[in-house]
Tab-separated table of C-alpha atoms in Angstrom:
chain	number	residue	atom	x	y	z
A	1	MET	CA	-0.372	0.118	0.383
A	2	SER	CA	2.085	3.092	-1.016
A	3	SER	CA	2.749	5.984	1.404
A	4	GLU	CA	0.031	8.682	-1.505
A	5	LYS	CA	-2.810	6.143	-1.187
A	6	ASN	CA	-2.471	5.855	3.075
A	7	ASP	CA	-2.614	9.745	3.003
A	8	SER	CA	-5.861	9.903	-0.062
A	9	ILE	CA	-7.537	8.325	2.661
A	10	SER	CA	-9.205	9.740	5.246
A	11	ARG	CA	-9.306	8.220	9.018
A	12	ARG	CA	-13.591	7.450	9.112
A	13	LYS	CA	-13.567	6.187	5.253
A	14	PHE	CA	-10.597	4.099	6.697
A	15	LEU	CA	-12.576	2.567	9.300
A	16	ASP	CA	-15.636	1.524	7.984
A	17	LEU	CA	-13.831	0.486	4.698
A	18	SER	CA	-11.280	-2.277	7.090
A	19	SER	CA	-14.633	-3.408	9.379
A	20	LYS	CA	-16.280	-4.522	5.994
A	21	GLY	CA	-12.761	-6.154	5.379
A	22	ILE	CA	-11.940	-4.997	1.938
A	23	LEU	CA	-8.701	-3.188	3.366
A	24	GLY	CA	-7.544	-5.343	6.612
A	25	SER	CA	-6.253	-8.549	5.350
A	26	ALA	CA	-4.528	-6.255	2.222
A	27	ALA	CA	-3.201	-4.195	5.831
A	28	ILE	CA	-2.191	-7.290	7.720
A	29	ILE	CA	-0.478	-8.825	4.438
A	30	SER	CA	1.373	-5.930	3.020
A	31	GLY	CA	3.801	-4.889	6.467
A	32	PHE	CA	0.348	-2.104	7.820
A	33	PRO	CA	2.799	-0.872	11.146
A	34	THR	CA	1.826	-2.803	14.183
A	35	ILE	CA	0.566	1.594	15.875
A	36	LEU	CA	0.084	3.816	13.057
A	37	PRO	CA	1.700	7.159	13.439
A	38	ALA	CA	-1.134	10.233	13.172
A	39	SER	CA	1.438	10.728	10.152
A	40	VAL	CA	0.359	7.033	7.070
A	41	PHE	CA	-3.111	9.216	7.294
A	42	GLY	CA	-1.092	12.312	5.960
A	43	LYS	CA	0.865	15.377	8.563
A	44	ASN	CA	-0.689	17.415	11.147
A	45	ALA	CA	-4.161	16.045	10.002
A	46	PRO	CA	-5.761	15.825	13.597
A	47	SER	CA	-9.032	14.504	11.537
A	48	ASN	CA	-7.537	11.766	10.105
A	49	ARG	CA	-6.406	10.486	13.922
A	50	ILE	CA	-8.642	7.785	16.366
A	51	ASN	CA	-11.055	9.978	17.693
A	52	ILE	CA	-12.467	8.788	21.416
A	53	GLY	CA	-14.667	9.411	23.986
A	54	ALA	CA	-13.882	8.464	27.553
A	55	ILE	CA	-17.069	7.650	29.416
A	56	GLY	CA	-16.357	7.139	33.816
A	57	VAL	CA	-13.549	9.219	34.224
A	58	GLY	CA	-12.178	8.788	37.661
A	59	ARG	CA	-9.754	6.664	39.414
A	60	ILE	CA	-8.922	3.707	36.032
A	61	SER	CA	-9.450	6.622	34.402
A	62	ARG	CA	-7.248	8.270	34.700
A	63	GLY	CA	-4.543	6.483	35.931
A	64	HIS	CA	-4.877	4.465	33.343
A	65	ASP	CA	-7.017	4.326	30.851
A	66	MET	CA	-6.867	7.593	29.002
A	67	PRO	CA	-3.102	7.195	30.248
A	68	GLY	CA	-2.910	4.349	28.172
A	69	VAL	CA	-4.180	5.777	24.942
A	70	TRP	CA	-3.069	9.643	24.111
A	71	LYS	CA	0.770	8.237	23.584
A	72	TYR	CA	-0.176	7.533	20.968
A	73	ASP	CA	0.003	9.959	18.292
A	74	ASN	CA	-2.898	8.275	16.046
A	75	ALA	CA	-5.412	8.744	18.708
A	76	GLN	CA	-6.391	11.292	20.749
A	77	ILE	CA	-8.965	12.183	23.068
A	78	THR	CA	-12.135	14.117	21.636
A	79	ALA	CA	-14.158	14.078	24.515
A	80	VAL	CA	-15.200	12.511	28.042
A	81	CYS	CA	-18.188	11.800	30.173
A	82	ASP	CA	-18.940	11.135	33.871
A	83	LEU	CA	-22.892	10.967	36.410
A	84	ASP	CA	-20.052	13.088	38.397
A	85	SER	CA	-20.035	16.888	36.884
A	86	ASN	CA	-16.754	17.074	39.184
A	87	ARG	CA	-15.091	14.676	37.646
A	88	VAL	CA	-15.499	15.014	33.708
A	89	THR	CA	-14.633	18.874	34.026
A	90	ALA	CA	-11.728	17.470	35.902
A	91	ALA	CA	-11.060	15.257	33.469
A	92	GLN	CA	-11.290	17.673	30.808
A	93	ASN	CA	-8.556	19.513	32.398
A	94	LEU	CA	-6.323	16.806	32.896
A	95	VAL	CA	-6.741	15.113	29.491
A	96	ASN	CA	-5.927	18.961	28.078
A	97	GLU	CA	-3.919	19.233	30.282
A	98	TYR	CA	-1.682	16.721	28.950
A	99	TYR	CA	-2.046	17.529	24.741
A	100	THR	CA	-1.545	21.514	25.748
A	101	LYS	CA	2.516	19.600	26.991
A	102	LYS	CA	2.309	17.345	24.408
A	103	THR	CA	1.916	19.744	22.080
A	104	GLY	CA	3.036	23.426	23.045
A	105	LYS	CA	0.441	24.691	22.391
A	106	ASP	CA	-2.329	25.794	24.354
A	107	PHE	CA	-5.342	22.887	24.195
A	108	LYS	CA	-8.863	23.810	24.773
A	109	GLY	CA	-10.637	21.008	22.836
A	110	VAL	CA	-11.864	18.017	25.117
A	111	LYS	CA	-15.946	17.772	24.933
A	112	GLY	CA	-17.686	17.117	28.312
A	113	TYR	CA	-20.880	14.926	28.252
A	114	ASP	CA	-22.924	14.564	31.593
A	115	HIS	CA	-25.004	11.261	29.833
A	116	TYR	CA	-22.721	8.039	28.066
A	117	GLN	CA	-25.630	8.200	25.276
A	118	ASP	CA	-25.151	11.446	24.341
A	119	LEU	CA	-21.716	10.940	24.309
A	120	LEU	CA	-22.688	7.318	21.830
A	121	ALA	CA	-24.280	10.009	19.410
A	122	ASN	CA	-21.396	11.792	18.520
A	123	LYS	CA	-20.607	10.622	14.763
A	124	ASP	CA	-17.384	12.090	15.220
A	125	ILE	CA	-16.412	9.635	18.090
A	126	ASP	CA	-14.193	6.449	16.910
A	127	ALA	CA	-14.105	4.511	19.557
A	128	VAL	CA	-15.401	4.860	24.259
A	129	LEU	CA	-13.187	3.341	26.771
A	130	VAL	CA	-15.328	2.226	29.219
A	131	SER	CA	-14.379	2.790	32.460
A	132	THR	CA	-16.929	2.860	34.849
A	133	PRO	CA	-18.702	0.455	37.381
A	134	ASP	CA	-19.175	-2.973	37.187
A	135	HIS	CA	-22.427	-2.631	36.930
A	136	TRP	CA	-22.990	-0.228	33.675
A	137	HIS	CA	-19.823	-2.037	31.558
A	138	ALA	CA	-21.964	-4.222	29.441
A	139	PRO	CA	-25.343	-1.973	28.960
A	140	ILE	CA	-22.374	0.608	27.474
A	141	VAL	CA	-20.986	-1.791	26.140
A	142	ILE	CA	-24.026	-3.020	24.459
A	143	HIS	CA	-25.136	0.726	23.284
A	144	ALA	CA	-21.564	1.795	21.968
A	145	VAL	CA	-21.538	-1.713	19.069
A	146	GLY	CA	-24.896	-0.861	18.121
A	147	ALA	CA	-24.154	2.932	18.342
A	148	GLY	CA	-21.444	1.593	16.079
A	149	LYS	CA	-17.902	2.859	18.440
A	150	ASP	CA	-14.924	0.562	18.990
A	151	VAL	CA	-14.951	-0.656	23.270
A	152	TYR	CA	-12.297	-0.523	24.847
A	153	MET	CA	-14.013	-1.740	28.637
A	154	GLN	CA	-12.431	-2.483	31.568
A	155	LYS	CA	-12.494	-6.044	33.453
A	156	PRO	CA	-14.586	-7.633	34.489
A	157	ALA	CA	-16.948	-8.173	31.459
A	158	SER	CA	-19.971	-7.957	33.239
A	159	LEU	CA	-21.560	-8.416	37.114
A	160	THR	CA	-24.318	-11.404	35.126
A	161	ILE	CA	-23.928	-14.171	33.386
A	162	ALA	CA	-26.455	-13.638	31.185
A	163	GLU	CA	-25.284	-9.982	31.193
A	164	GLY	CA	-22.124	-11.143	29.601
A	165	ARG	CA	-23.724	-14.214	27.386
A	166	MET	CA	-26.374	-10.473	26.171
A	167	MET	CA	-22.487	-8.672	25.454
A	168	SER	CA	-20.468	-11.313	24.075
A	169	ASP	CA	-23.569	-11.793	21.256
A	170	ALA	CA	-23.621	-7.783	20.660
A	171	VAL	CA	-20.425	-7.174	19.668
A	172	LYS	CA	-20.359	-10.665	17.429
A	173	ALA	CA	-23.989	-9.040	15.596
A	174	SER	CA	-22.030	-5.989	15.280
A	175	GLY	CA	-18.797	-7.278	14.414
A	176	ARG	CA	-16.610	-3.651	16.462
A	177	ILE	CA	-13.867	-4.612	17.782
A	178	VAL	CA	-14.090	-4.531	21.859
A	179	GLN	CA	-11.155	-5.306	24.216
A	180	VAL	CA	-10.741	-6.496	27.125
A	181	GLY	CA	-8.558	-4.829	29.513
A	182	SER	CA	-7.447	-7.983	30.704
A	183	GLN	CA	-3.507	-6.445	30.728
A	184	GLN	CA	-1.999	-8.802	31.537
A	185	ARG	CA	-2.139	-10.931	28.596
A	186	SER	CA	0.345	-7.623	27.273
A	187	ALA	CA	2.638	-8.675	30.504
A	188	TYR	CA	5.343	-10.632	28.661
A	189	GLN	CA	5.525	-13.206	31.950
A	190	PHE	CA	2.061	-13.884	31.652
A	191	ARG	CA	2.443	-14.792	28.165
A	192	TYR	CA	6.001	-16.430	28.401
A	193	ALA	CA	4.423	-18.805	31.795
A	194	ALA	CA	1.661	-20.090	29.315
A	195	GLU	CA	3.638	-20.815	26.377
A	196	LEU	CA	5.527	-22.871	28.763
A	197	VAL	CA	2.530	-25.027	30.183
A	198	ARG	CA	1.539	-25.316	25.953
A	199	ASN	CA	4.214	-26.871	25.499
A	200	GLY	CA	4.542	-29.122	28.429
A	201	ARG	CA	8.063	-27.716	30.235
A	202	ILE	CA	5.971	-29.086	32.863
A	203	GLY	CA	4.536	-32.618	31.863
A	204	LYS	CA	0.653	-32.635	31.726
A	205	LEU	CA	-0.940	-30.033	33.578
A	206	GLN	CA	-2.689	-31.242	36.750
A	207	ARG	CA	-3.717	-28.383	39.206
A	208	VAL	CA	-3.823	-24.630	38.659
A	209	TYR	CA	-3.862	-22.448	42.253
A	210	VAL	CA	-4.990	-18.848	41.838
A	211	GLY	CA	-3.999	-16.611	44.393
A	212	LEU	CA	-5.905	-13.059	44.853
A	213	PRO	CA	-5.928	-10.330	47.319
A	214	GLY	CA	-8.558	-9.627	49.461
A	215	ASP	CA	-10.973	-6.999	50.729
A	216	PRO	CA	-11.763	-6.213	54.652
A	217	SER	CA	-15.415	-5.666	55.489
A	218	GLY	CA	-16.645	-2.203	56.607
A	219	ASP	CA	-18.678	-0.423	59.060
A	220	GLU	CA	-22.280	0.627	58.610
A	221	GLU	CA	-22.729	4.089	56.862
A	222	PRO	CA	-25.314	6.855	58.098
A	223	GLN	CA	-27.551	8.282	54.767
A	224	MET	CA	-26.628	11.617	53.189
A	225	PRO	CA	-27.865	14.070	50.464
A	226	ILE	CA	-27.071	13.432	46.655
A	227	PRO	CA	-24.213	15.666	45.926
A	228	LYS	CA	-25.546	18.807	43.425
A	229	ASN	CA	-22.812	17.274	41.333
A	230	LEU	CA	-23.334	13.478	40.331
A	231	ASN	CA	-26.442	12.266	39.465
A	232	TYR	CA	-27.648	9.480	41.714
A	233	ASP	CA	-30.560	6.978	40.067
A	234	MET	CA	-28.372	6.715	36.780
A	235	TRP	CA	-25.455	6.314	38.829
A	236	LEU	CA	-27.592	3.299	40.868
A	237	GLY	CA	-28.423	1.891	37.024
A	238	THR	CA	-30.216	-1.315	36.559
A	239	THR	CA	-29.841	-1.728	40.647
A	240	PRO	CA	-31.591	-1.224	43.455
A	241	ASP	CA	-32.961	1.358	44.410
A	242	VAL	CA	-30.706	2.038	47.338
A	243	TYR	CA	-29.697	5.238	50.331
A	244	TYR	CA	-27.143	7.766	49.461
A	245	THR	CA	-23.408	7.582	51.404
A	246	GLU	CA	-20.208	8.368	50.111
A	247	LYS	CA	-18.583	4.884	50.869
A	248	ARG	CA	-20.726	3.564	48.384
A	249	VAL	CA	-20.266	5.259	45.655
A	250	HIS	CA	-16.968	7.022	45.262
A	251	PRO	CA	-15.190	9.263	47.300
A	252	HIS	CA	-16.054	13.897	47.227
A	253	ALA	CA	-13.181	14.525	46.707
A	254	GLY	CA	-10.362	12.756	45.086
A	255	PHE	CA	-9.674	9.768	43.367
A	256	ASP	CA	-9.138	6.393	45.640
A	257	ARG	CA	-10.064	3.238	45.548
A	258	PRO	CA	-14.306	3.715	45.549
A	259	GLY	CA	-16.587	2.102	47.777
A	260	TRP	CA	-18.257	0.523	45.512
A	261	LEU	CA	-15.907	-1.901	44.196
A	262	ARG	CA	-17.253	-3.732	47.868
A	263	CYS	CA	-20.719	-4.029	47.994
A	264	GLU	CA	-22.139	-6.972	46.365
A	265	GLN	CA	-24.436	-4.635	44.464
A	266	PHE	CA	-22.296	-3.638	41.917
A	267	GLY	CA	-20.113	-6.042	41.688
A	268	ALA	CA	-18.267	-9.187	43.742
A	269	GLY	CA	-15.313	-8.964	44.436
A	270	MET	CA	-12.185	-9.942	44.404
A	271	ILE	CA	-13.390	-13.603	42.773
A	272	THR	CA	-14.227	-10.528	39.751
A	273	GLY	CA	-12.143	-7.959	40.346
A	274	TRP	CA	-8.911	-9.076	40.313
A	275	GLY	CA	-10.444	-13.031	39.470
A	276	ALA	CA	-10.471	-11.664	36.168
A	277	HIS	CA	-7.496	-11.285	35.239
A	278	HIS	CA	-5.777	-14.041	37.179
A	279	ILE	CA	-8.253	-16.945	35.677
A	280	ASP	CA	-8.103	-15.368	32.463
A	281	SER	CA	-4.779	-15.749	32.297
A	282	ALA	CA	-5.237	-19.824	33.451
A	283	HIS	CA	-7.308	-20.086	31.054
A	284	TRP	CA	-4.989	-18.894	28.495
A	285	ALA	CA	-1.975	-20.925	29.381
A	286	MET	CA	-4.928	-24.410	29.890
A	287	ASN	CA	-6.532	-23.906	26.626
A	288	THR	CA	-9.548	-23.219	27.720
A	289	GLU	CA	-10.132	-19.878	26.746
A	290	TYR	CA	-13.629	-20.346	25.352
A	291	THR	CA	-15.669	-22.521	28.005
A	292	GLY	CA	-15.709	-23.048	31.611
A	293	PRO	CA	-15.568	-24.698	34.508
A	294	VAL	CA	-18.191	-28.006	34.792
A	295	GLU	CA	-17.607	-28.465	38.748
A	296	ILE	CA	-17.656	-26.053	41.053
A	297	TRP	CA	-17.146	-25.847	44.524
A	298	GLY	CA	-16.475	-24.233	48.366
A	299	LYS	CA	-17.108	-21.723	50.703
A	300	ALA	CA	-16.304	-18.276	51.727
A	301	ASP	CA	-16.877	-16.543	54.534
A	302	PHE	CA	-19.760	-12.905	53.607
A	303	PRO	CA	-19.639	-9.826	56.241
A	304	LYS	CA	-22.915	-9.805	59.053
A	305	SER	CA	-22.941	-6.496	58.817
A	306	GLY	CA	-22.086	-3.145	57.392
A	307	LEU	CA	-21.849	-1.716	54.193
A	308	TRP	CA	-19.560	-3.288	52.056
A	309	ASN	CA	-20.811	-7.066	51.926
A	310	VAL	CA	-18.075	-8.778	49.124
A	311	HIS	CA	-17.399	-12.345	50.179
A	312	GLY	CA	-14.183	-11.847	52.829
A	313	ILE	CA	-11.142	-14.889	53.245
A	314	PHE	CA	-12.849	-17.807	50.815
A	315	ARG	CA	-11.412	-20.689	48.680
A	316	THR	CA	-13.589	-22.077	46.045
A	317	GLU	CA	-12.687	-24.952	43.352
A	318	ALA	CA	-13.352	-25.937	40.501
A	319	MET	CA	-12.873	-29.278	38.215
A	320	TYR	CA	-12.464	-29.046	33.698
A	321	GLU	CA	-13.010	-31.280	31.334
A	322	ASN	CA	-9.679	-32.320	30.580
A	323	GLY	CA	-9.066	-33.288	33.917
A	324	VAL	CA	-7.608	-29.888	35.355
A	325	GLN	CA	-8.282	-29.010	39.292
A	326	MET	CA	-8.090	-25.448	39.781
A	327	THR	CA	-8.409	-23.395	43.251
A	328	VAL	CA	-8.885	-20.360	44.280
A	329	SER	CA	-8.105	-18.454	47.638
A	330	ASN	CA	-7.362	-15.393	48.527
A	331	GLU	CA	-4.646	-17.381	50.903
A	332	ILE	CA	-2.160	-18.385	49.053
A	333	PRO	CA	0.061	-15.824	46.972
A	334	ASN	CA	-1.440	-13.038	44.646
A	335	GLY	CA	-1.027	-15.149	41.283
A	336	ILE	CA	-0.810	-18.044	39.229
A	337	ARG	CA	1.387	-21.143	40.212
A	338	PHE	CA	0.343	-24.344	37.900
A	339	GLU	CA	1.216	-27.869	39.068
A	340	GLY	CA	1.832	-30.110	36.436
A	341	THR	CA	3.755	-34.240	36.652
A	342	GLU	CA	7.237	-33.046	35.756
A	343	GLY	CA	7.634	-29.648	37.979
A	344	TRP	CA	5.082	-26.158	38.643
A	345	ILE	CA	4.939	-22.748	36.881
A	346	PHE	CA	4.079	-19.359	39.786
A	347	VAL	CA	3.679	-16.545	37.811
A	348	SER	CA	2.723	-13.189	38.666
A	349	ARG	CA	2.738	-9.074	38.081
A	350	GLY	CA	5.195	-9.272	40.645
A	351	ASP	CA	5.164	-5.753	42.632
A	352	SER	CA	3.747	-4.313	38.995
A	353	ALA	CA	0.703	-1.896	39.902
A	354	VAL	CA	-1.865	-0.044	37.813
A	355	THR	CA	-2.676	1.962	40.404
A	356	THR	CA	-1.161	3.003	43.879
A	357	SER	CA	-4.304	2.277	45.410
A	358	ASP	CA	-3.952	-1.673	44.068
A	359	PRO	CA	-3.966	-4.278	46.878
A	360	ILE	CA	-0.896	-5.798	44.887
A	361	ALA	CA	0.631	-2.481	46.124
A	362	LYS	CA	0.682	-2.675	49.825
A	363	GLN	CA	2.484	-6.394	48.897
A	364	ASN	CA	5.302	-8.016	49.539
A	365	ALA	CA	7.126	-7.735	46.152
A	366	ALA	CA	6.532	-11.680	44.895
A	367	LYS	CA	8.749	-12.804	41.766
A	368	LYS	CA	7.769	-12.803	38.592
A	369	LEU	CA	8.406	-15.475	37.127
A	370	ASP	CA	9.302	-19.041	39.202
A	371	ALA	CA	9.749	-22.593	38.317
A	372	SER	CA	10.059	-25.914	39.973
A	373	ASP	CA	13.811	-25.688	37.544
A	374	PRO	CA	15.490	-22.396	37.404
A	375	LYS	CA	16.241	-23.644	33.751
A	376	LEU	CA	12.401	-23.853	33.122
A	377	LEU	CA	11.930	-20.368	32.503
A	378	THR	CA	15.488	-20.048	29.849
A	379	SER	CA	13.363	-22.681	27.951
A	380	VAL	CA	13.248	-21.238	23.961
A	381	ILE	CA	9.474	-21.390	22.237
A	382	GLY	CA	10.900	-23.071	19.732
A	383	PRO	CA	9.652	-23.466	16.138
A	384	ASN	CA	7.480	-25.998	15.640
A	385	GLU	CA	5.887	-25.184	18.925
A	386	ILE	CA	2.685	-23.548	19.959
A	387	HIS	CA	3.357	-18.862	20.382
A	388	LEU	CA	0.708	-17.475	21.667
A	389	ARG	CA	0.307	-13.389	19.878
A	390	GLU	CA	2.552	-10.965	21.291
A	391	SER	CA	1.458	-7.556	22.971
A	392	ASN	CA	4.100	-4.984	24.414
A	393	ASP	CA	0.825	-3.152	25.490
A	394	HIS	CA	-2.792	-3.548	25.691
A	395	HIS	CA	-4.075	-0.444	24.875
A	396	GLY	CA	-2.874	-0.114	22.370
A	397	ASN	CA	-3.070	-3.506	20.628
A	398	TRP	CA	-6.773	-2.439	21.299
A	399	LEU	CA	-5.751	0.524	18.075
A	400	ASP	CA	-3.912	-1.345	16.535
A	401	SER	CA	-6.795	-3.873	16.027
A	402	ILE	CA	-9.450	-1.047	14.937
A	403	VAL	CA	-7.308	0.094	11.851
A	404	THR	CA	-6.067	-3.246	10.652
A	405	ARG	CA	-10.136	-4.893	12.196
A	406	ARG	CA	-7.965	-8.258	13.492
A	407	GLU	CA	-8.988	-9.095	16.358
A	408	PRO	CA	-8.291	-8.240	18.961
A	409	LEU	CA	-5.409	-9.940	21.649
A	410	ALA	CA	-8.620	-9.673	24.618
A	411	PRO	CA	-11.958	-10.413	22.812
A	412	ALA	CA	-15.824	-10.255	24.546
A	413	GLU	CA	-16.099	-13.393	24.425
A	414	ILE	CA	-12.510	-14.841	25.904
A	415	GLY	CA	-13.786	-11.799	28.070
A	416	HIS	CA	-17.255	-13.212	29.114
A	417	ARG	CA	-16.033	-16.446	29.985
A	418	SER	CA	-13.033	-15.297	32.208
A	419	CYS	CA	-16.200	-13.314	33.730
A	420	SER	CA	-18.394	-16.467	33.813
A	421	ALA	CA	-15.667	-18.647	35.431
A	422	CYS	CA	-15.497	-15.811	37.965
A	423	LEU	CA	-19.213	-15.457	38.754
A	424	LEU	CA	-19.703	-19.122	39.560
A	425	HIS	CA	-16.809	-19.522	41.536
A	426	HIS	CA	-18.756	-16.613	43.546
A	427	ALA	CA	-22.624	-19.248	43.136
A	428	ALA	CA	-20.133	-21.660	44.998
A	429	MET	CA	-19.578	-19.506	47.589
A	430	LYS	CA	-23.744	-17.966	47.820
A	431	LEU	CA	-24.741	-21.845	47.937
A	432	ASN	CA	-21.801	-23.368	49.334
A	433	ARG	CA	-22.379	-26.535	47.370
A	434	LYS	CA	-20.954	-28.544	44.174
A	435	LEU	CA	-22.574	-26.921	41.083
A	436	TYR	CA	-22.685	-28.552	37.926
A	437	TRP	CA	-21.817	-26.440	34.643
A	438	ASN	CA	-22.627	-26.978	31.344
A	439	PRO	CA	-19.784	-24.617	29.304
A	440	LYS	CA	-21.955	-25.064	26.556
A	441	THR	CA	-25.662	-24.138	27.481
A	442	GLU	CA	-24.022	-21.903	30.297
A	443	ARG	CA	-26.680	-23.284	32.365
A	444	PHE	CA	-25.945	-25.282	35.883
A	445	LYS	CA	-27.338	-28.400	35.418
A	446	ASN	CA	-30.690	-29.683	37.138
A	447	ASP	CA	-30.596	-26.751	39.666
A	448	GLU	CA	-33.104	-23.870	39.046
A	449	GLU	CA	-32.018	-22.408	42.450
A	450	ALA	CA	-28.088	-22.029	41.332
A	451	ASN	CA	-29.501	-20.862	37.545
A	452	LYS	CA	-31.785	-18.118	39.232
A	453	LEU	CA	-28.209	-16.697	40.228
A	454	LEU	CA	-27.634	-15.540	36.248
A	455	ALA	CA	-29.512	-13.469	36.437
A	456	ARG	CA	-30.518	-10.347	38.185
A	457	GLU	CA	-34.364	-8.312	38.350
A	458	GLN	CA	-33.035	-4.888	37.042
A	459	ARG	CA	-34.308	-1.809	37.299
A	460	ALA	CA	-36.335	0.604	34.955
A	461	PRO	CA	-36.011	2.878	32.744
A	462	TYR	CA	-32.251	1.164	33.208
A	463	ALA	CA	-33.434	-2.319	32.376
A	464	ILE	CA	-31.394	-4.264	28.776
A	465	LYS	CA	-33.064	-6.960	26.957
A	466	LEU	CA	-31.829	-9.826	28.238
A	467	ALA	CA	-31.433	-13.320	25.994
A	468	LYS	CA	-33.222	-15.781	27.299
A	469	PRO	CA	-31.077	-18.945	28.740
A	470	SER	CA	-31.527	-22.044	27.135
A	471	LYS	CA	-33.619	-24.686	29.640
A	472	LYS	CA	-31.230	-27.787	27.805
A	473	LYS	CA	-29.780	-29.397	30.787
């Protein structure tokens, strides 16, 4: 593809043609650059960049997602949205200041929105970052792909398994690019560990141990006046109407770790918060990315009082169809240990944290890679062995996929399956007995009590229409 032809195709036309498959394969075959500089569309042509809107601009967006894309010249954050108007203003200032410093010119081009549907209606926006609380992930992604936007979504993929299935199906039907924020896939040690396991360096895989951080319980919290800057009713979304108190939502001032992460109304706690990362990485090594366990059991302690009510100490087990058993607990080291017939491999983030308030930042640093035999960690994956797809930057991989229309490293269906597995462990915690799961029908076998946990009643007017689950056994 000649440079003259590149310059003659506008960004929107290029993305449109690529999404229809007209340019996608040609771009890959011709050696289209992995991350495109703005100059590939024409020198000094801001209108040719990928315009991105950020939805939900709190802690994870400010510290991880927006910086993850604004560093690339072929992308530009042009809009921000939040239900807290103070956060909208703060995000506008943050992004404007970044581009002012980057360009050396006064920049004030970031538009603010207080409703994500209005942002999605802006046809100049090509893609969105979804960095909201967990209960809003699936609904916004469904609406975003319906509006023709590509999406980078924070994990976990959904609040419930039913919502996750609906989200993944909507993404598939739309043909849009959706990357789930399972960024461990773009970290060298997790890919290398998965390749070692898949290529039999520890013999036949038998056991997987997944260690997660824990969350503390909290006190009862008083009802407070709803801040004028917060659209609290919409913030609650599909979930029940409950009184406002600051520790149920996010800090009124600042961007510390928010309290909603510890409320079951909005998520399942660490089993999905960190479990979505580690179980996804385990699935990658186990070659079970598009399925799930068939048996799940275990137990957990839940707070008997207080606002924060997600699980405390827990240990759950899962058996997969291939005979591998997975143990998940917050009483074992944070990371993933693969045990085979000929040795073991342990992988973790080490002392790396996405934000300074992540629980791992307060723990002693663990090794990023360890093994029963140190020689395993210098093993070379041969040319005829299994090589997993490489990426050294998760947001960059997403931007690359937007241009090439190649599936990203963590697509919606894989994210849904990782989240589903986490929610199955959570169901076992709640019911405190063995559950039998059919990964194909995504239903529990002969267990209607458990099947009631697949979805939650949704509050009007924010409900999304859930597909009726299969009743096949």
